[in-house]
XYZ file of C-alpha atoms in Angstrom:
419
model
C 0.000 0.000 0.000
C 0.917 3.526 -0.684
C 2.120 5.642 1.986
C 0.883 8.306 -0.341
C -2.639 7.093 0.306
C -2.954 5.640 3.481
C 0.125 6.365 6.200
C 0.241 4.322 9.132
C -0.036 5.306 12.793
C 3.711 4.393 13.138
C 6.219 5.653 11.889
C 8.342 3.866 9.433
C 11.740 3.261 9.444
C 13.952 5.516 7.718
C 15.423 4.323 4.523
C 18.914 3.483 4.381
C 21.052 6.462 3.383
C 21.492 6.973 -0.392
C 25.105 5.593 -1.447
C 28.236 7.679 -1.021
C 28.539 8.487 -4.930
C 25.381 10.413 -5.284
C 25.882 14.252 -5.408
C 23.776 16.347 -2.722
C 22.505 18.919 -5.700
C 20.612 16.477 -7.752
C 19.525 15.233 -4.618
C 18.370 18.633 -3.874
C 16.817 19.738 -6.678
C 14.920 16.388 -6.686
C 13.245 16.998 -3.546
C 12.361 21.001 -4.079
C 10.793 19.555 -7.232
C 8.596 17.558 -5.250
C 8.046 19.797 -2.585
C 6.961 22.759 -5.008
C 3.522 22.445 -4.695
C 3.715 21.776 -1.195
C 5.869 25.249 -1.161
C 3.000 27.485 -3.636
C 0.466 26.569 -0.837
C 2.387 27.397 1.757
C 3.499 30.651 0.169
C -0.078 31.373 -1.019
C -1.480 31.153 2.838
C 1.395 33.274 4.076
C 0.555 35.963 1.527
C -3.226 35.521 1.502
C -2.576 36.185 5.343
C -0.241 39.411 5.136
C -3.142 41.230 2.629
C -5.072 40.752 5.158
C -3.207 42.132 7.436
C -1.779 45.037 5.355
C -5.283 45.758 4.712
C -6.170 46.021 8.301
C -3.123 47.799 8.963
C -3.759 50.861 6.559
C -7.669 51.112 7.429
C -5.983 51.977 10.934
C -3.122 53.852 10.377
C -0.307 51.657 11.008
C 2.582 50.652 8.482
C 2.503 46.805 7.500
C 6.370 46.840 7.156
C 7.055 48.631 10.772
C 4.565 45.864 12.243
C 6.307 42.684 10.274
C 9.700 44.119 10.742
C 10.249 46.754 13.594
C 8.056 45.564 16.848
C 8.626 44.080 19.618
C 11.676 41.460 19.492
C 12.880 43.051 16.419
C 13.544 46.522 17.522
C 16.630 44.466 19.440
C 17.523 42.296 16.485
C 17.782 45.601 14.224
C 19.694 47.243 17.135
C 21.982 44.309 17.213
C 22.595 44.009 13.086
C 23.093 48.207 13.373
C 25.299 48.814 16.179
C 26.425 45.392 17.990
C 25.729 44.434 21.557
C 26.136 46.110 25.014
C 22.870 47.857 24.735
C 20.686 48.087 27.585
C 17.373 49.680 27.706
C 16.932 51.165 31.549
C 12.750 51.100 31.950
C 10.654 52.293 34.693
C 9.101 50.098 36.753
C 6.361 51.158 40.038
C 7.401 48.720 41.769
C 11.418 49.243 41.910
C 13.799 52.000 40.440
C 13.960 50.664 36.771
C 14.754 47.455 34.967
C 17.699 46.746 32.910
C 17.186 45.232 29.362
C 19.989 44.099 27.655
C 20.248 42.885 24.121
C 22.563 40.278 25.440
C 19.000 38.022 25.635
C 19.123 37.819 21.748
C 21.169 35.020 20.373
C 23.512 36.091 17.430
C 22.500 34.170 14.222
C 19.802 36.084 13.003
C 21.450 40.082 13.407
C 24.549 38.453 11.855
C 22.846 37.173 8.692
C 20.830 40.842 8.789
C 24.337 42.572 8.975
C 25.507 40.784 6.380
C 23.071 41.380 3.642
C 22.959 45.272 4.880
C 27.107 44.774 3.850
C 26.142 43.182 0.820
C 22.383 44.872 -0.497
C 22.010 48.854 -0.209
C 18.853 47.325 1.711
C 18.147 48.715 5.582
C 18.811 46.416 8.289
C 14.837 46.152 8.855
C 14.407 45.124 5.219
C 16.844 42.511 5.686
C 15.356 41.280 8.754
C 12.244 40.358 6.500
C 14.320 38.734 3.710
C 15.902 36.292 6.222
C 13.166 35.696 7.853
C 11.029 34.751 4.917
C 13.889 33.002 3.138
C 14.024 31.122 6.483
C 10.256 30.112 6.236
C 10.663 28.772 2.991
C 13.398 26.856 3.939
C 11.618 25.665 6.882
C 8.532 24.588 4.877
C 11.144 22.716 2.512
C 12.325 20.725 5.409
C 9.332 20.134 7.367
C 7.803 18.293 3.943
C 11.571 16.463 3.330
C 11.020 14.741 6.941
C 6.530 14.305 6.228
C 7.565 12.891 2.818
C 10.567 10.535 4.410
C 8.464 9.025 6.451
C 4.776 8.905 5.699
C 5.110 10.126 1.701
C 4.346 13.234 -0.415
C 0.727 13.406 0.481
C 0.922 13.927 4.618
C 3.966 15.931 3.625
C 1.856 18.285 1.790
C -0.756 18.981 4.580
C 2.001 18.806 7.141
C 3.851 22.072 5.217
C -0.131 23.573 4.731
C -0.747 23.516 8.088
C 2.200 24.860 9.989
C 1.434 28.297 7.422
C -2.113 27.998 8.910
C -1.592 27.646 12.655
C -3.516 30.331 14.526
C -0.152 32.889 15.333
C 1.504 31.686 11.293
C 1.814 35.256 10.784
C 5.282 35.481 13.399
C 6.614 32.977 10.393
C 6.148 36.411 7.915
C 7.577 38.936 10.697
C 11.799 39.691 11.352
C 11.507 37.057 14.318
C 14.230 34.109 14.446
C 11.316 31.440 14.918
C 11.141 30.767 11.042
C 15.313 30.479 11.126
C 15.367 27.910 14.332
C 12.657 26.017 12.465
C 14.009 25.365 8.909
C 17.745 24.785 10.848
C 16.223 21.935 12.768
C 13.797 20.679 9.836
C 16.812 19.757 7.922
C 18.721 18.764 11.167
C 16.653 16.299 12.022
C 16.309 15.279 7.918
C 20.033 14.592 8.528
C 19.518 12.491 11.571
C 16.943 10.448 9.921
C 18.779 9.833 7.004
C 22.238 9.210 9.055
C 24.548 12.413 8.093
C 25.674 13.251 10.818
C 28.397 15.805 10.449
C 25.557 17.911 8.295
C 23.460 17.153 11.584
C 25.507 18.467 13.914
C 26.558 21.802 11.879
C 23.033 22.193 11.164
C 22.194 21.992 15.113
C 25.484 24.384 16.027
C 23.983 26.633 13.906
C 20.306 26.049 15.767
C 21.599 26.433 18.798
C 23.190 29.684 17.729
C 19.641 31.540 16.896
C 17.588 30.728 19.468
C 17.963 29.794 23.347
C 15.312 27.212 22.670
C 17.667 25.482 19.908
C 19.481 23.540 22.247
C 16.233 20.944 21.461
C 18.076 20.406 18.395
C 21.540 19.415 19.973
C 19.531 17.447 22.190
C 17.977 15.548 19.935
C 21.435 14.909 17.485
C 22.952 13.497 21.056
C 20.164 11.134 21.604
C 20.236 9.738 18.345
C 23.774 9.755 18.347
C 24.450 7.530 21.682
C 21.698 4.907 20.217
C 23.538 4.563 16.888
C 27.060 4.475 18.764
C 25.319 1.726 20.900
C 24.089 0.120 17.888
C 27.342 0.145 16.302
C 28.759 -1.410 19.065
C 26.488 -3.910 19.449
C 27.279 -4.991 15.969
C 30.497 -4.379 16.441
C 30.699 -6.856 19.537
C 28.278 -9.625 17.014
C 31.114 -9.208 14.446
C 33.723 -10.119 16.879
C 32.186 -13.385 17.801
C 32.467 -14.420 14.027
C 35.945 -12.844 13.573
C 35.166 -10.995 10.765
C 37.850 -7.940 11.575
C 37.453 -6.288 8.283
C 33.691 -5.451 8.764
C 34.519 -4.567 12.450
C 37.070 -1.757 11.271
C 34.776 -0.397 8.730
C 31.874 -0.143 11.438
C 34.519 1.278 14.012
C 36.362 3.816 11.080
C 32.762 5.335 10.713
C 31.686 5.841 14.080
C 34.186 8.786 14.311
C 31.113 10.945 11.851
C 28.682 10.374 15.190
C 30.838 11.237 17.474
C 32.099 14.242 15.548
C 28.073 15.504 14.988
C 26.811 15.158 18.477
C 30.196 17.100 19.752
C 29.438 19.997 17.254
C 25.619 19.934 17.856
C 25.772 21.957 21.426
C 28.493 24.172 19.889
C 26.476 26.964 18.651
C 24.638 27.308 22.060
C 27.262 26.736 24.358
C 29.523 29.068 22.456
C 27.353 31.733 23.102
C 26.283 31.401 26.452
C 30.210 31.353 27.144
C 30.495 34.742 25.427
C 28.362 36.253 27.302
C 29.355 34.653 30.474
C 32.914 35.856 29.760
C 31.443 40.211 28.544
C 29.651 39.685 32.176
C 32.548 38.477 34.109
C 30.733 35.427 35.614
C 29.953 31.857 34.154
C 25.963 32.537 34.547
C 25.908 35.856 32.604
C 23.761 34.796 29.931
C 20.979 33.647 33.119
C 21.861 36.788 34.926
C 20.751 38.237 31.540
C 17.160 36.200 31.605
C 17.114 37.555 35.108
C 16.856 40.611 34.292
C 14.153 40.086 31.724
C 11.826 38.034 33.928
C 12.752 34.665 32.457
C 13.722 31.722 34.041
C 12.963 28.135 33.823
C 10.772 27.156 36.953
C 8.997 24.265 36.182
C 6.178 26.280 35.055
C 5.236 27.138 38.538
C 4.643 30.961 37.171
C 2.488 29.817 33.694
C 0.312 27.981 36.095
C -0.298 30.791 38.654
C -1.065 33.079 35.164
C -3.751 30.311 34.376
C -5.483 30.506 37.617
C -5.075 34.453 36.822
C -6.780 33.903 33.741
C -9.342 31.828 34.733
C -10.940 34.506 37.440
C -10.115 37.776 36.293
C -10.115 39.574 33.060
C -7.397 39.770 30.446
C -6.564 40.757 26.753
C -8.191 37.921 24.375
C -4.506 36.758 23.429
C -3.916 35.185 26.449
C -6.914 33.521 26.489
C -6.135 32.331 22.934
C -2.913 31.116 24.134
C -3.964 29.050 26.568
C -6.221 27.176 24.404
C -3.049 26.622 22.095
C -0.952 25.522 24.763
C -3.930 23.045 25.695
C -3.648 21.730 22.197
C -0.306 21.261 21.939
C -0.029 19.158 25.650
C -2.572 16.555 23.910
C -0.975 16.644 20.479
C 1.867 15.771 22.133
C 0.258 12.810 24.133
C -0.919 11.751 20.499
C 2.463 12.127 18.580
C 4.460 9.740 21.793
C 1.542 6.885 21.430
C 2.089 7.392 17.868
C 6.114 6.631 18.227
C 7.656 8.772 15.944
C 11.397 8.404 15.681
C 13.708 9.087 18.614
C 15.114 12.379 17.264
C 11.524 13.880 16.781
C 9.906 12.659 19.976
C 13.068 14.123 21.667
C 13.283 17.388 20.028
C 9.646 18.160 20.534
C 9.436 16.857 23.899
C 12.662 19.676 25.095
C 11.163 22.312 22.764
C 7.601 21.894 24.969
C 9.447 21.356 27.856
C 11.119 24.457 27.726
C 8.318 26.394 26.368
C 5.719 25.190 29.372
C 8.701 25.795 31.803
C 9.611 28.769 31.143
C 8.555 31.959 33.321
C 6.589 34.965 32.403
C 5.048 36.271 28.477
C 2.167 33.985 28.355
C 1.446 35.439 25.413
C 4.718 34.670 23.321
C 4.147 31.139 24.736
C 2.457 29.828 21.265
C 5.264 31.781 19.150
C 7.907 29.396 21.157
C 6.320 26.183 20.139
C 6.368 27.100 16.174
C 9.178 25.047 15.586
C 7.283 22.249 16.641
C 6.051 21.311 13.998
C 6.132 17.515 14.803
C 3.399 18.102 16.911
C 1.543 18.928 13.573
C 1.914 15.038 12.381
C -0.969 13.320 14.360
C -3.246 15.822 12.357
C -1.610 15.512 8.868
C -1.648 11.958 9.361
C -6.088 12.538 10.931
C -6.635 15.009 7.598
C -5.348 12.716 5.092
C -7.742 9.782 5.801
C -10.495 12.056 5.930
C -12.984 12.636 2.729
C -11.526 15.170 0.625
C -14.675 17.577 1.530
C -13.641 17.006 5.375
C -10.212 17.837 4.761
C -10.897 20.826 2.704
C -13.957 22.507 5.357
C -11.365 22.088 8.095
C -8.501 23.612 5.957
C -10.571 26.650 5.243
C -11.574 26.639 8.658
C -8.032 27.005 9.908
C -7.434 29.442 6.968
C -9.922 31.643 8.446
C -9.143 31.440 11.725
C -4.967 31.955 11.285
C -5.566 35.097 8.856
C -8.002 36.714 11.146
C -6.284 36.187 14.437
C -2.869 37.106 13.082
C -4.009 39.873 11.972
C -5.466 40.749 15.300
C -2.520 39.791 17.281
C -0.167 42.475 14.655
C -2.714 45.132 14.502
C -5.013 45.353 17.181
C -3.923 42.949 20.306
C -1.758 44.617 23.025
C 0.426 41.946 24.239
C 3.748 40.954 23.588
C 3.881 38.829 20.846
């Protein structure tokens, strides 16, 4: 049977990795063929979504390009790409004196690759910030339907790619955020795991780790998946042994030195920077003295539950409310995707990325934005849509359509909260 037409529950097994003598271009080029129409949906949605939000915009007086590229988190990315760190922002606060802000909280990646195309492009760093990000997103869609179409074929593939452009908050994905950079690094991370390269693994997760503090998920998962293949290895190593075969046992052995050599790059990227920063602040916690100071810290989600109860018995903006429902959606996709059994370095890379976003102290309302690389947690529903009837698939489609171009334009144009 078809895993174009009717994908199981469980994942398969990843095919064997193509031999050594095929060229990575064809092999490119191959798979953007067959992920272009995968790729004109998801670019039609995303642009479908930002007229409707330009639209909005100018009936209102506000300037699309200032709210996609010049709000929020990336007034501190442009200020980065412009100038370089060691800003700090001193706001007032009633409660104390003021509150230091630094731009130390953003990780480097994203203002580097803006700084470089302002070098390159007589473009303005908040034009570049839009390029990236969107040249991210299409990456990103690329690699979310290389791992759909790896393991469950080009058809859940398809609506995988459709609906991370539809989820409710898509529009961040359009916007000079790093969320759309962090997801098409680990897409094509975890592509690499699956498919056993791991030195393009592990540079792929350095450079994760590098643009986001939740990127260590990537390293995380690389590391998994590299101590059960070293185990593996060894195991068949050992079996080898017993039948004296010593010229298979080398070549297993001679290999092994590409895992190790991925999972020790993978943290790199993330490590590296929290070290910098540790090292500009004169103490080896710098980077957390940093989150400190912004009100972020992991704590088990002790505060997101005491903002819940808040929620549930006072009044609030209609964001939060929204993204607590999302939250509550992702805990049982989540549930569904483990009893599923994806493949290690999924399961682990969404489980850290949900970990940390639940965790994590303090803008509830961002909380949704964290968990866009998670697209995994997407599968259990592109796997539910394609064994639907076409006209069930298509009403819920249009349904979530609706819902992500309203909302996002709501959260960009009219909703007060931190995105």
């Amino acid at each position: 049977m078809s895993a174009d037409t009717s994908a199981p529950i469980r994942a398969p097994e990843p095919p064997a990795p193509s031999p050594a003598h095929r060229r990575a271009a064809p092999r490119l080029r191959a798979s953007l063929r067959r992920a272009a129409p995968a790729l004109g949906l998801y670019a039609a949605s995303r642009l479908i979504g930002l007229v409707c939000m330009a639209a909005w915009a100018g009936r209102i007086g506000k300037h699309p390009r200032t709210l996609l590229g010049y709000c929020w988190d990336s007034v501190w990315y442009v200020g980065v790409a412009r100038h370089g760190y060691n800003y700090n922002a001193l706001l007032p606060d009633p409660a104390k004196h003021g509150v230091t802000f630094s731009d130390m909280a953003f990780f480097p990646l994203f203002p580097m690759l803006m700084r470089t195309l302002t070098t390159l492009l007589p473009i303005s760093a908040v034009t570049a910030g839009l390029v990236v990000a969107w040249v991210a997103a299409l990456a990103a869609a690329w690699g979310i339907h290389a791992v759909g179409e790896l393991l469950y074929g080009r058809r859940v593939a398809m609506v995988l790619v459709v609906l991370w452009g539809l989820l409710p908050h898509a529009i961040v994905q359009s916007m000079a955020y790093t969320e759309p950079l962090l997801t098409a690094l680990a897409a094509w991370s975890l592509y690499a795991v699956l498919t056993r390269r791991w030195l393009s693994a592990g540079a792929l997760a350095l450079l994760a780790g590098a643009s986001r503090p939740n990127g260590i998920a990537v390293a995380a998962a690389v590391c998994c998946c590299a101590a059960v293949e070293l185990w593996r290895r060894r195991r068949g190593a050992s079996e080898l042994l017993e039948v004296r075969e010593a010229l298979e046992v080398r070549e297993v052995r001679g290999a092994s030195w590409r895992v190790w050599a991925g999972a020790a790059l993978s943290p790199l990227g993330w490590l590296g920077y929290l070290a910098w920063v540790g090292c500009q602040r004169g103490s080896w916690r710098g980077y957390f003295a940093v989150q400190d100071e912004w009100g972020s810290r992991f704590d088990f989600g002790a505060s997101a539950l005491r903002f819940v109860r808040y929620l549930l018995i006072s009044k609030a903006s209609f964001a939060y409310f929204v993204a607590l429902v999302i939250l509550g959606v992702a805990v049982v996709l989540l549930a569904l995707l483990v009893a599923d059994r994806p493949p290690l370095a999924l399961l682990v890379y969404t489980l850290v990325l949900v970990a940390i976003t639940l965790g994590g102290s303090n803008y509830f309302a961002s909380k949704p934005r964290f968990l866009l690389p998670a697209f995994p947690l997407l599968l259990p529903v592109a796997l539910a849509m394609t064994r639907a009837r076409p006209r069930t698939a298509v009403l819920t489609g249009g349904a979530l359509a609706g819902l992500s171009f309203v909302y996002g334009t709501y959260l960009l144009t009219v909703a007060r909260v931190p995105i």
